[in-house]
PDB file of C-alpha atoms in Angstrom:
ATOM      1  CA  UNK A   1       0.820  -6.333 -12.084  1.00 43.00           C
ATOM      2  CA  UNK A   2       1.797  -8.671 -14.682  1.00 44.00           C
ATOM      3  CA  UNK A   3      -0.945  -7.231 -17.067  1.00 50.00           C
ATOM      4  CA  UNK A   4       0.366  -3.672 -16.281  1.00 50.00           C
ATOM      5  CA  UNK A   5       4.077  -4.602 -17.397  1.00 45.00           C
ATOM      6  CA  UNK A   6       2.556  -6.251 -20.831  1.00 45.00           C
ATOM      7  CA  UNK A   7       0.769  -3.058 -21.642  1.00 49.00           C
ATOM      8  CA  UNK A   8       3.896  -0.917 -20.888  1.00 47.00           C
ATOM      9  CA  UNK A   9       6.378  -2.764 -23.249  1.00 45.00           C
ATOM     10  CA  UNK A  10       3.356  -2.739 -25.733  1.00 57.00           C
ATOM     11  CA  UNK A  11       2.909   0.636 -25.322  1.00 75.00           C
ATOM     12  CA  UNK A  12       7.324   0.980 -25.000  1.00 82.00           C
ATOM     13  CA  UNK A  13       7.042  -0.131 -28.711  1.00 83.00           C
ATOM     14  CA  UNK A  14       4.066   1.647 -29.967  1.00 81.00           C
ATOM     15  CA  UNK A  15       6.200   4.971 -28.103  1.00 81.00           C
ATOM     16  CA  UNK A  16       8.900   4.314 -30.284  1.00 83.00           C
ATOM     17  CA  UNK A  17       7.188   3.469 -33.567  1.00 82.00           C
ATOM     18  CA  UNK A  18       5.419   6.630 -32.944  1.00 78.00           C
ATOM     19  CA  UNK A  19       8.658   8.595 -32.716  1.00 81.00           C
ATOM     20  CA  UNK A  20      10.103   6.948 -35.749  1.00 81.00           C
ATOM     21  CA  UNK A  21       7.129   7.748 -37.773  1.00 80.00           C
ATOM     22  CA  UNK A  22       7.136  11.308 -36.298  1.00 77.00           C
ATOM     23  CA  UNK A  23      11.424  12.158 -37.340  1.00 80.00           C
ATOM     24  CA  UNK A  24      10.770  10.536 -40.534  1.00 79.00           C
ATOM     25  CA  UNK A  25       7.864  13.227 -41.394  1.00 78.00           C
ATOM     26  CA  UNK A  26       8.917  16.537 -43.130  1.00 82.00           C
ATOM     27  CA  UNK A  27       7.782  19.833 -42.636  1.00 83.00           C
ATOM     28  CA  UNK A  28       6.385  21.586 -39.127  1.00 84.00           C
ATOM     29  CA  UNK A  29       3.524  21.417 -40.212  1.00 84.00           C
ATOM     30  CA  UNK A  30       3.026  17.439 -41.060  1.00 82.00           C
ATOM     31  CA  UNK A  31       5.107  17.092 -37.609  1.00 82.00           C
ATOM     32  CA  UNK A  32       2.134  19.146 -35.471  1.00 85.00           C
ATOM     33  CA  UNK A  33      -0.426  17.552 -37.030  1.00 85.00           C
ATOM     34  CA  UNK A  34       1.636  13.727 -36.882  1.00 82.00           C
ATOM     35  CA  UNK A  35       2.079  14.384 -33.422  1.00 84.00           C
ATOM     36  CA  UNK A  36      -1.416  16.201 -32.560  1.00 87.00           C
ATOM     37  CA  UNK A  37      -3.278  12.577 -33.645  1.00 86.00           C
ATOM     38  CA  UNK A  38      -0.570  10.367 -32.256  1.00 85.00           C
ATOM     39  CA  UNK A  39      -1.736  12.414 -28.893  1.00 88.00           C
ATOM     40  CA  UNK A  40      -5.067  12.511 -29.603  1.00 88.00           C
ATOM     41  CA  UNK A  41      -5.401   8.312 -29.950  1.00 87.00           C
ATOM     42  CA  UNK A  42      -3.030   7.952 -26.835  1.00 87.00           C
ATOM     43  CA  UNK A  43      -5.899  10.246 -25.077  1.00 91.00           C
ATOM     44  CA  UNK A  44      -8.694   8.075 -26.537  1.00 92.00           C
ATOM     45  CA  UNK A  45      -6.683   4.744 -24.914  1.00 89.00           C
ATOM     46  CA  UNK A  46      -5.575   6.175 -21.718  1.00 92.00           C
ATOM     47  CA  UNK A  47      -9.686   7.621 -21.317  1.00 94.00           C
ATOM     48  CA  UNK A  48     -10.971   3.617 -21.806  1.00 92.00           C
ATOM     49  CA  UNK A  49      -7.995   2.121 -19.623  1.00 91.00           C
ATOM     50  CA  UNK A  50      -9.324   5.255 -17.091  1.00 92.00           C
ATOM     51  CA  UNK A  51     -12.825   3.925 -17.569  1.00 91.00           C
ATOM     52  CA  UNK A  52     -12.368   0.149 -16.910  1.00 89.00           C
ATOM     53  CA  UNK A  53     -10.263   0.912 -13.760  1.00 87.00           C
ATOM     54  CA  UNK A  54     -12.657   3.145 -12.503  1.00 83.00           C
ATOM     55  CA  UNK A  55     -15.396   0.587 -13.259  1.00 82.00           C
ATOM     56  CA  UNK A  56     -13.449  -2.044 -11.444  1.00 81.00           C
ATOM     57  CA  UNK A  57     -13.124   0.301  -8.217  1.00 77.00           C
ATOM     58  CA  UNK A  58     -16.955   0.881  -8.543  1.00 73.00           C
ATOM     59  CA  UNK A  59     -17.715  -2.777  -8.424  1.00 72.00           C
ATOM     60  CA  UNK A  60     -15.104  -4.153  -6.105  1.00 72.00           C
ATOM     61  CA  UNK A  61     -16.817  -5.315  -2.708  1.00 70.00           C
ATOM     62  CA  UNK A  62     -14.954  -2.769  -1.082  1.00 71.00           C
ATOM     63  CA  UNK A  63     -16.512  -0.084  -2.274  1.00 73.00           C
ATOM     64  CA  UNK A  64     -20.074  -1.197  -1.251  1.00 78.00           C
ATOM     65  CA  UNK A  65     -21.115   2.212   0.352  1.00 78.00           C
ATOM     66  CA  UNK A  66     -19.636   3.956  -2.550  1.00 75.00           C
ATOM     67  CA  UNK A  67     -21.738   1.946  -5.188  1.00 77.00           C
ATOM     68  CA  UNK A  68     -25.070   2.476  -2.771  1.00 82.00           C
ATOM     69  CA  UNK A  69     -23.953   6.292  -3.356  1.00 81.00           C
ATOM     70  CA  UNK A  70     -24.075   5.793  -6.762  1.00 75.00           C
ATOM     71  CA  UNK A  71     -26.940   4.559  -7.550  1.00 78.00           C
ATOM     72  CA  UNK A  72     -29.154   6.174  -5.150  1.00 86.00           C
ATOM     73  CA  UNK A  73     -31.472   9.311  -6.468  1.00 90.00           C
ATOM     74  CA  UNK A  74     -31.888  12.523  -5.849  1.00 90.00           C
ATOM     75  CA  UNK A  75     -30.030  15.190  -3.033  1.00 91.00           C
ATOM     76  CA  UNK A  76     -32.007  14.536   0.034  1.00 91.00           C
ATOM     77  CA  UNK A  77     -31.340  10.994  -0.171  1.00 89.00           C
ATOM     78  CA  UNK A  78     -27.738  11.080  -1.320  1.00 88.00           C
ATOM     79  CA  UNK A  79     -27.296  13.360   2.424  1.00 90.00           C
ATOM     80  CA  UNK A  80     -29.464  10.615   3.926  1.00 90.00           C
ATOM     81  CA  UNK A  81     -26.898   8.279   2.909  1.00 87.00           C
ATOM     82  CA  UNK A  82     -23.869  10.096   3.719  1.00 89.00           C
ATOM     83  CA  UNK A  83     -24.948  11.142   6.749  1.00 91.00           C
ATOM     84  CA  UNK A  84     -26.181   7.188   8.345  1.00 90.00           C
ATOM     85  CA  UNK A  85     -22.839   6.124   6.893  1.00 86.00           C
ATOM     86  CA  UNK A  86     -21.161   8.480   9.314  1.00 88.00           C
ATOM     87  CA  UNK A  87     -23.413   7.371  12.238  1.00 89.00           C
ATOM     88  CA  UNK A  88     -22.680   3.924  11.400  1.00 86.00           C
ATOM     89  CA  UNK A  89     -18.750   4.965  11.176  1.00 85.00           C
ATOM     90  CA  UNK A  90     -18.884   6.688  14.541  1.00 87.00           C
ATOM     91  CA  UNK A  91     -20.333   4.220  16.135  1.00 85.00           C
ATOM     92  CA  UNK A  92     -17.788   1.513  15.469  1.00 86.00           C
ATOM     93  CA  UNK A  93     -14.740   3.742  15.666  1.00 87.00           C
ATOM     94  CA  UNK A  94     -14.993   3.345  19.209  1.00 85.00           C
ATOM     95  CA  UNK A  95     -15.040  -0.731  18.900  1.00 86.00           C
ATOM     96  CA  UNK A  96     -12.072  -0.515  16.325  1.00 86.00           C
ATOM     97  CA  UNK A  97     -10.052   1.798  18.637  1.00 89.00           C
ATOM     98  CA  UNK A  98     -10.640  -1.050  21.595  1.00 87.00           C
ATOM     99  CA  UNK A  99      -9.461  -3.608  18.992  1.00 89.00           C
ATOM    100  CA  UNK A 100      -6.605  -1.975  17.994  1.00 89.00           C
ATOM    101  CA  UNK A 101      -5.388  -1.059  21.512  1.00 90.00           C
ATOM    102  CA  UNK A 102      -5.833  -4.563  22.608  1.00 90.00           C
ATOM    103  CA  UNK A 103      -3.805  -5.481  20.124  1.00 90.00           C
ATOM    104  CA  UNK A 104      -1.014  -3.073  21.097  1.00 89.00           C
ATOM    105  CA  UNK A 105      -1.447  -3.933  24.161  1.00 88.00           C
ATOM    106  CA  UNK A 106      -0.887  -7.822  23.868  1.00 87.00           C
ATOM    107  CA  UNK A 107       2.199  -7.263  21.380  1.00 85.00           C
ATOM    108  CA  UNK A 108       3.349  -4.641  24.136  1.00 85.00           C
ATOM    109  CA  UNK A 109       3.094  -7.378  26.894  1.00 84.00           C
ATOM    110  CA  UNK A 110       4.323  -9.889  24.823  1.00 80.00           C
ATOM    111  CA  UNK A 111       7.908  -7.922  24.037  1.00 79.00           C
ATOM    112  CA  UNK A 112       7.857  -7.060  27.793  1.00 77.00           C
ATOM    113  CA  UNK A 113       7.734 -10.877  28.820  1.00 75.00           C
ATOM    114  CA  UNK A 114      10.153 -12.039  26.163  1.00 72.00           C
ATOM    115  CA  UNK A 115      12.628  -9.010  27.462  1.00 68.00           C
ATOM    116  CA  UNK A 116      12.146  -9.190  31.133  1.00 66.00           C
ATOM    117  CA  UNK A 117      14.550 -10.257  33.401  1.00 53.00           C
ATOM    118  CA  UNK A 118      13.553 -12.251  36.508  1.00 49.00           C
ATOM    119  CA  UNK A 119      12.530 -10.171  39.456  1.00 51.00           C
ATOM    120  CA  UNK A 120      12.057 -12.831  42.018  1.00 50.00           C
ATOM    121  CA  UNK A 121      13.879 -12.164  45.057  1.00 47.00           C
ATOM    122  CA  UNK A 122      16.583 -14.754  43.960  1.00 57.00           C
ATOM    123  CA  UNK A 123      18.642 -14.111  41.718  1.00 58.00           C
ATOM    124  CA  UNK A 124      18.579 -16.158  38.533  1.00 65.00           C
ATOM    125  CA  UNK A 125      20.872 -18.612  37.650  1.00 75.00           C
ATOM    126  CA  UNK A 126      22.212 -18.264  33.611  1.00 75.00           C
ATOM    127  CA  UNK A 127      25.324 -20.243  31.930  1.00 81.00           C
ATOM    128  CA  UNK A 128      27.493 -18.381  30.390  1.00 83.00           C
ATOM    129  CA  UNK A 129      26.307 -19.838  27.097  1.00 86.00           C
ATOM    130  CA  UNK A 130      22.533 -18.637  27.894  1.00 85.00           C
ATOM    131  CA  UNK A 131      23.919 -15.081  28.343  1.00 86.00           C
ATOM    132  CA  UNK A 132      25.851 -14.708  25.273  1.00 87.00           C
ATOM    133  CA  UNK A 133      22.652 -16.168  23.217  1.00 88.00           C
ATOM    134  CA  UNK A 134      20.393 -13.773  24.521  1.00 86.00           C
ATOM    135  CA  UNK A 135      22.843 -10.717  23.683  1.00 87.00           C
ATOM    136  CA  UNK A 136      23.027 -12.027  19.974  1.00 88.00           C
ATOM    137  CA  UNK A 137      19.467 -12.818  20.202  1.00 88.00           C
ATOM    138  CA  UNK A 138      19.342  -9.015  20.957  1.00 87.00           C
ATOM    139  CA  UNK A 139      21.500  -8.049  18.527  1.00 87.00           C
ATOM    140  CA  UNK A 140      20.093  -9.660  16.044  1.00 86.00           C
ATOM    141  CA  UNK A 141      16.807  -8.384  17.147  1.00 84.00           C
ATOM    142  CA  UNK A 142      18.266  -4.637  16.229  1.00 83.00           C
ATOM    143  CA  UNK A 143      19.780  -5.830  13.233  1.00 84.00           C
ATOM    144  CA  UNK A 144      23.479  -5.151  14.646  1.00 85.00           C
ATOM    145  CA  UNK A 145      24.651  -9.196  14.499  1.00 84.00           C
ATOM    146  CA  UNK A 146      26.499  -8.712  11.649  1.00 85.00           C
ATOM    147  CA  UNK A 147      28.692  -5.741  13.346  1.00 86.00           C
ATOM    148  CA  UNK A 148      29.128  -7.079  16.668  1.00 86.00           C
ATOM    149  CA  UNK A 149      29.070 -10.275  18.911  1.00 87.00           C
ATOM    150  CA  UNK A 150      28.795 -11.168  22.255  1.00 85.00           C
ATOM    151  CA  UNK A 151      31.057 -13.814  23.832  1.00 87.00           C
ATOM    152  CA  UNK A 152      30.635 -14.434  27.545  1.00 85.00           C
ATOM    153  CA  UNK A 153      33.532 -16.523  29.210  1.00 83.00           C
ATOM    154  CA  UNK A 154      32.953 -17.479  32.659  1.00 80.00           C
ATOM    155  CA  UNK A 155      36.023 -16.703  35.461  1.00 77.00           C
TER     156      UNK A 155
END
């Protein structure tokens, strides 16, 4: 991100140099053809920054199925490819699904517990102090503690 921010404010500069240089030129026609290279290099930069980006997507481990894509030869083989990569993909969808619905599920049951109230058949005991902290626990939960507050006082 860092590197990204240095090559805008180079390129903030070498915007405005360009512009300079461009209003300072006389005639339309020294303008078009001023402007016409100044375009022309930016295209020749912007095509090699385009080119090592896409080579760093192309190696990056991620894209390991996309590389194997790449460099494998000929038609047949590129559908051969494709199409084991979509067995493969169908065959652990239904594992990720499980994984991700277990996961629901626990956080699910997890908010459930830390929201229930005791069903036992007696009836809980709280303070009045235990009360109020779970309302503004609550509230804070929803991101409403800085509008309202609970205060329990005990008759």
């Amino acid at each position: 991100m860092e590197n990204q921010n240095a090559a805008c404010a180079v390129s903030q500069e070498e915007i405005t140099k360009q512009f300079e240089e461009f209003c300072h030129t006389k005639g339309i026609v020294a303008k078009f053809k001023v402007a016409f290279e100044q375009m022309g290099e930016n295209a020749r930069r912007q095509k090699e920054q385009d080119k090592a980006n896409i080579e760093a997507v192309k190696n990056s481990e991620e894209n390991k199925e996309f590389r194997e894509f790449l460099h494998t030869k000929g038609f047949k083989a590129k559908c051969r490819l494709v199409i084991e990569n979509m067995k493969k993909s169908a065959k652990n969808a239904n594992a990720d699904t499980a994984k991700k619905l277990d996961e629901l599920h626990a956080k699910t049951q997890a908010s459930i517990r830390a929201h229930s109230v005791s069903r036992s058949a007696e009836p809980a005991e709280y303070s009045a102090e235990e009360l109020a902290a779970e309302f503004n626990a609550f509230l804070k939960e929803r991101g409403l503690d800085e509008k309202y507050a609970v205060q329990i006082v005990e008759e």
